[in-house]
Structure formats: structure tokens, C-alpha cells
mmCIF file of C-alpha atoms in Angstrom:
data_model
loop_
_atom_site.group_PDB
_atom_site.id
_atom_site.type_symbol
_atom_site.label_atom_id
_atom_site.label_comp_id
_atom_site.label_asym_id
_atom_site.label_seq_id
_atom_site.Cartn_x
_atom_site.Cartn_y
_atom_site.Cartn_z
ATOM 1 C CA MET T 21 0.000 0.000 0.000
ATOM 2 C CA ALA T 22 1.338 3.428 -0.924
ATOM 3 C CA GLY T 23 1.974 5.852 1.884
ATOM 4 C CA THR T 24 2.826 9.460 2.452
ATOM 5 C CA PHE T 25 6.331 10.035 3.699
ATOM 6 C CA HIS T 26 7.298 13.329 5.210
ATOM 7 C CA GLN T 27 9.842 15.213 7.220
ATOM 8 C CA ILE T 28 8.662 18.715 8.051
ATOM 9 C CA TYR T 29 10.088 20.604 11.019
ATOM 10 C CA ILE T 30 9.005 24.129 11.761
ATOM 11 C CA GLN T 31 9.560 26.668 14.492
ATOM 12 C CA TYR T 32 6.954 29.265 15.354
ATOM 13 C CA ILE T 33 7.792 32.434 17.245
ATOM 14 C CA PHE T 34 5.055 34.674 18.635
ATOM 15 C CA ALA T 35 4.698 37.365 21.274
ATOM 16 C CA VAL T 36 2.401 38.476 24.050
ATOM 17 C CA LYS T 37 0.064 41.301 22.972
ATOM 18 C CA GLY T 38 1.847 44.602 23.442
ATOM 19 C CA ARG T 39 5.025 42.645 24.185
ATOM 20 C CA GLN T 40 4.124 42.768 27.854
ATOM 21 C CA ASN T 41 6.122 40.594 30.265
ATOM 22 C CA LEU T 42 3.111 38.545 31.325
ATOM 23 C CA LEU T 43 4.351 34.955 31.032
ATOM 24 C CA LEU T 44 5.528 34.639 34.618
ATOM 25 C CA LYS T 45 7.756 31.833 35.867
ATOM 26 C CA PRO T 46 5.339 30.383 38.456
ATOM 27 C CA TRP T 47 2.926 29.226 35.732
ATOM 28 C CA ARG T 48 4.847 29.619 32.449
ATOM 29 C CA ASP T 49 5.772 25.920 32.244
ATOM 30 C CA ASP T 50 2.102 24.986 32.705
ATOM 31 C CA VAL T 51 1.242 27.067 29.644
ATOM 32 C CA PHE T 52 4.062 25.510 27.628
ATOM 33 C CA LYS T 53 2.898 22.015 28.591
ATOM 34 C CA TYR T 54 -0.648 22.972 27.637
ATOM 35 C CA MET T 55 0.561 24.188 24.234
ATOM 36 C CA SER T 56 2.457 20.945 23.740
ATOM 37 C CA GLY T 57 -0.725 19.029 24.549
ATOM 38 C CA ILE T 58 -2.671 20.991 21.925
ATOM 39 C CA ILE T 59 -0.061 20.091 19.316
ATOM 40 C CA THR T 60 -0.080 16.419 20.302
ATOM 41 C CA ASN T 61 -3.888 16.290 20.330
ATOM 42 C CA LYS T 62 -3.847 17.647 16.771
ATOM 43 C CA GLY T 63 -1.774 14.602 15.779
ATOM 44 C CA GLN T 64 1.469 16.573 15.398
ATOM 45 C CA LYS T 65 4.806 16.109 17.162
ATOM 46 C CA SER T 66 5.650 18.694 19.818
ATOM 47 C CA ILE T 67 9.448 18.772 19.962
ATOM 48 C CA ILE T 68 9.856 21.664 22.413
ATOM 49 C CA VAL T 69 7.855 24.656 23.618
ATOM 50 C CA ASN T 70 9.756 27.298 25.569
ATOM 51 C CA GLY T 71 10.144 31.016 25.892
ATOM 52 C CA VAL T 72 10.484 33.935 28.235
ATOM 53 C CA SER T 73 8.082 36.456 29.732
ATOM 54 C CA ASP T 74 7.150 38.170 26.462
ATOM 55 C CA HIS T 75 7.376 35.545 23.705
ATOM 56 C CA VAL T 76 7.306 31.831 22.886
ATOM 57 C CA HIS T 77 9.145 29.446 20.565
ATOM 58 C CA VAL T 78 7.282 26.314 19.441
ATOM 59 C CA PHE T 79 9.180 23.619 17.536
ATOM 60 C CA VAL T 80 7.023 21.025 15.795
ATOM 61 C CA GLY T 81 7.264 17.982 13.568
ATOM 62 C CA LEU T 82 4.396 18.645 11.186
ATOM 63 C CA LYS T 83 2.414 16.183 9.083
ATOM 64 C CA PRO T 84 1.617 17.386 5.562
ATOM 65 C CA SER T 85 -2.119 17.166 6.261
ATOM 66 C CA GLN T 86 -1.808 19.935 8.877
ATOM 67 C CA CYS T 87 -1.870 23.535 7.707
ATOM 68 C CA PRO T 88 0.819 25.459 9.662
ATOM 69 C CA SER T 89 -1.396 28.524 10.106
ATOM 70 C CA ASP T 90 -4.292 26.439 11.450
ATOM 71 C CA LEU T 91 -2.079 24.746 14.016
ATOM 72 C CA ILE T 92 -0.617 27.952 15.432
ATOM 73 C CA ARG T 93 -4.035 29.636 15.400
ATOM 74 C CA ASP T 94 -5.342 26.818 17.608
ATOM 75 C CA VAL T 95 -2.277 26.888 19.879
ATOM 76 C CA LYS T 96 -2.546 30.649 20.400
ATOM 77 C CA ASN T 97 -6.328 30.687 20.812
ATOM 78 C CA ASN T 98 -6.557 27.731 23.193
ATOM 79 C CA SER T 99 -3.540 28.772 25.279
ATOM 80 C CA SER T 100 -4.864 32.314 25.740
ATOM 81 C CA ASN T 101 -8.175 30.798 26.892
ATOM 82 C CA PHE T 102 -6.228 28.553 29.303
ATOM 83 C CA ILE T 103 -4.349 31.550 30.735
ATOM 84 C CA ASN T 104 -7.564 33.553 31.127
ATOM 85 C CA GLU T 105 -9.582 30.687 32.633
ATOM 86 C CA ASN T 106 -6.844 30.108 35.218
ATOM 87 C CA LYS T 107 -6.638 33.862 35.923
ATOM 88 C CA PHE T 108 -2.855 33.847 35.605
ATOM 89 C CA VAL T 109 -2.954 37.571 34.734
ATOM 90 C CA LYS T 110 -5.126 40.511 35.712
ATOM 91 C CA GLY T 111 -7.388 41.510 32.872
ATOM 92 C CA LYS T 112 -7.563 39.696 29.553
ATOM 93 C CA PHE T 113 -4.504 37.910 28.165
ATOM 94 C CA LEU T 114 -3.945 38.000 24.393
ATOM 95 C CA TRP T 115 -1.226 37.029 21.953
ATOM 96 C CA GLN T 116 -0.209 39.552 19.329
ATOM 97 C CA ASP T 117 -1.509 38.971 15.827
ATOM 98 C CA GLY T 118 0.931 37.274 13.545
ATOM 99 C CA TYR T 119 3.918 35.031 14.125
ATOM 100 C CA GLY T 120 7.127 33.900 12.526
ATOM 101 C CA VAL T 121 7.416 30.412 11.086
ATOM 102 C CA PHE T 122 10.721 28.909 9.982
ATOM 103 C CA SER T 123 11.545 25.514 8.493
ATOM 104 C CA TYR T 124 14.459 23.231 9.311
ATOM 105 C CA SER T 125 16.062 20.036 8.063
ATOM 106 C CA HIS T 126 16.422 16.915 10.183
ATOM 107 C CA SER T 127 20.146 17.629 10.664
ATOM 108 C CA GLN T 128 19.268 20.883 12.457
ATOM 109 C CA LEU T 129 16.918 19.365 15.058
ATOM 110 C CA ASN T 130 19.410 19.174 17.905
ATOM 111 C CA ASN T 131 20.702 22.722 17.428
ATOM 112 C CA VAL T 132 17.207 24.213 17.221
ATOM 113 C CA TYR T 133 16.116 22.237 20.282
ATOM 114 C CA LYS T 134 19.098 23.472 22.311
ATOM 115 C CA TYR T 135 18.540 27.056 21.165
ATOM 116 C CA ILE T 136 14.897 27.006 22.270
ATOM 117 C CA LEU T 137 15.745 25.226 25.519
ATOM 118 C CA LYS T 138 18.155 28.020 26.497
ATOM 119 C CA GLN T 139 15.826 30.983 25.937
ATOM 120 C CA GLU T 140 16.309 32.456 29.427
ATOM 121 C CA GLU T 141 20.078 32.401 29.040
ATOM 122 C CA HIS T 142 19.943 33.668 25.465
ATOM 123 C CA HIS T 143 17.805 36.691 26.354
ATOM 124 C CA ARG T 144 20.172 37.938 29.015
ATOM 125 C CA SER T 145 22.255 39.397 26.182
ATOM 126 C CA LYS T 146 19.809 39.763 23.275
ATOM 127 C CA THR T 147 16.389 41.405 23.095
ATOM 128 C CA PHE T 148 13.430 39.750 21.437
ATOM 129 C CA ARG T 149 13.571 42.399 18.715
ATOM 130 C CA GLU T 150 17.230 41.597 17.968
ATOM 131 C CA GLU T 151 16.470 37.884 17.989
ATOM 132 C CA TYR T 152 13.469 38.199 15.682
ATOM 133 C CA PHE T 153 15.292 40.428 13.194
ATOM 134 C CA SER T 154 18.189 37.957 13.130
ATOM 135 C CA PHE T 155 15.755 35.151 12.217
ATOM 136 C CA LEU T 156 14.260 37.220 9.399
ATOM 137 C CA ARG T 157 17.720 38.049 8.052
ATOM 138 C CA LYS T 158 19.043 34.485 8.437
ATOM 139 C CA PHE T 159 16.091 33.088 6.492
ATOM 140 C CA GLU T 160 16.290 35.961 3.976
ATOM 141 C CA ILE T 161 12.710 37.049 4.597
ATOM 142 C CA PRO T 162 11.998 40.568 3.321
ATOM 143 C CA PHE T 163 10.081 42.664 5.843
ATOM 144 C CA GLU T 164 8.983 46.146 6.758
ATOM 145 C CA GLU T 165 9.396 46.864 10.438
ATOM 146 C CA LYS T 166 6.064 48.685 10.657
ATOM 147 C CA TYR T 167 4.271 45.391 9.862
ATOM 148 C CA LEU T 168 5.997 43.418 12.614
ATOM 149 C CA PHE T 169 5.111 43.104 16.284
ATOM 150 C CA GLU T 170 4.330 46.080 18.486
ATOM 151 C CA TRP T 171 7.805 46.760 19.817
ATOM 152 C CA ILE T 172 8.241 47.978 23.371
ATOM 153 C CA ASP T 173 11.871 48.568 24.277
#
């Protein structure tokens, strides 16, 4: 019987609305685990979900039947509902519109995993803005800054 063979690895990067530092350590890991569960329940492979107080990196092994934009829409929507239902923040929690999505080969898995794992350490010396711009340049993605996230420095 013929089958579909695939190897699709993508990393999403998205930020808290207004780039506020709302993802606090006491419950941040719960949110990341919840996001991972959403991905798994959608039949995809959650490789790692990690981030810091103002943004998240999600690394996924994606099946070709899954539309990348649909998956991240569900992750963002359901995780914001989870944060609000648990009253982790005062007021209403929202993710910013938009996201970055970057593809990788199998040989890059370990390096991408380690990079995402060390987000706290990485952001001691580099801002989210610097990090995001470096991704756009590395992947040669043309952009206009005015169409990116709401930057608060």
C-alpha cells in the first residue's frame, strides 16, 4: 500500500500582545505544557515549547495534512483561553496577531532544540527584537518593520 512520507520541522515564534512581560515563571511551564498538549492532540509532534516572559518558541514535527497557520491559530487561541480561565494575569490575556514560522532540516533538530531550551540564558544578552530580526535576516525574509510586532523597548 502506498503511503505518504514526510519530514517537516518548523519553528513558530510569537509574542504576548503589546510585548508585555506577562508569562511569569510560576505558571509559564504549565502554559508551555498545555501548548504541547494541543499540538499532540492535533496529531502533530511537539518537539519543544519554551520562551520567556514576552514571547514563545514552538518547535514542531508537522504532518503534511496539517496547515501550519491552522495549528498555530489553535495553539494561540486555546492557550490564551487557558491563561484567562486560570486567571494567571489581571485583565484579559492575548497574543499579538501574527507570528514567525521557519523551516528546518532533520540535521538541524538538535541545534534548534538546544537554542529554544536556552531561551532564558539567550535573552540575558539579546532582546526579542534583535532575535526576531536575526531570524528574518538568516532566512532571507523581506520585511517592513512597521508590519511586525508592536515593539516595546
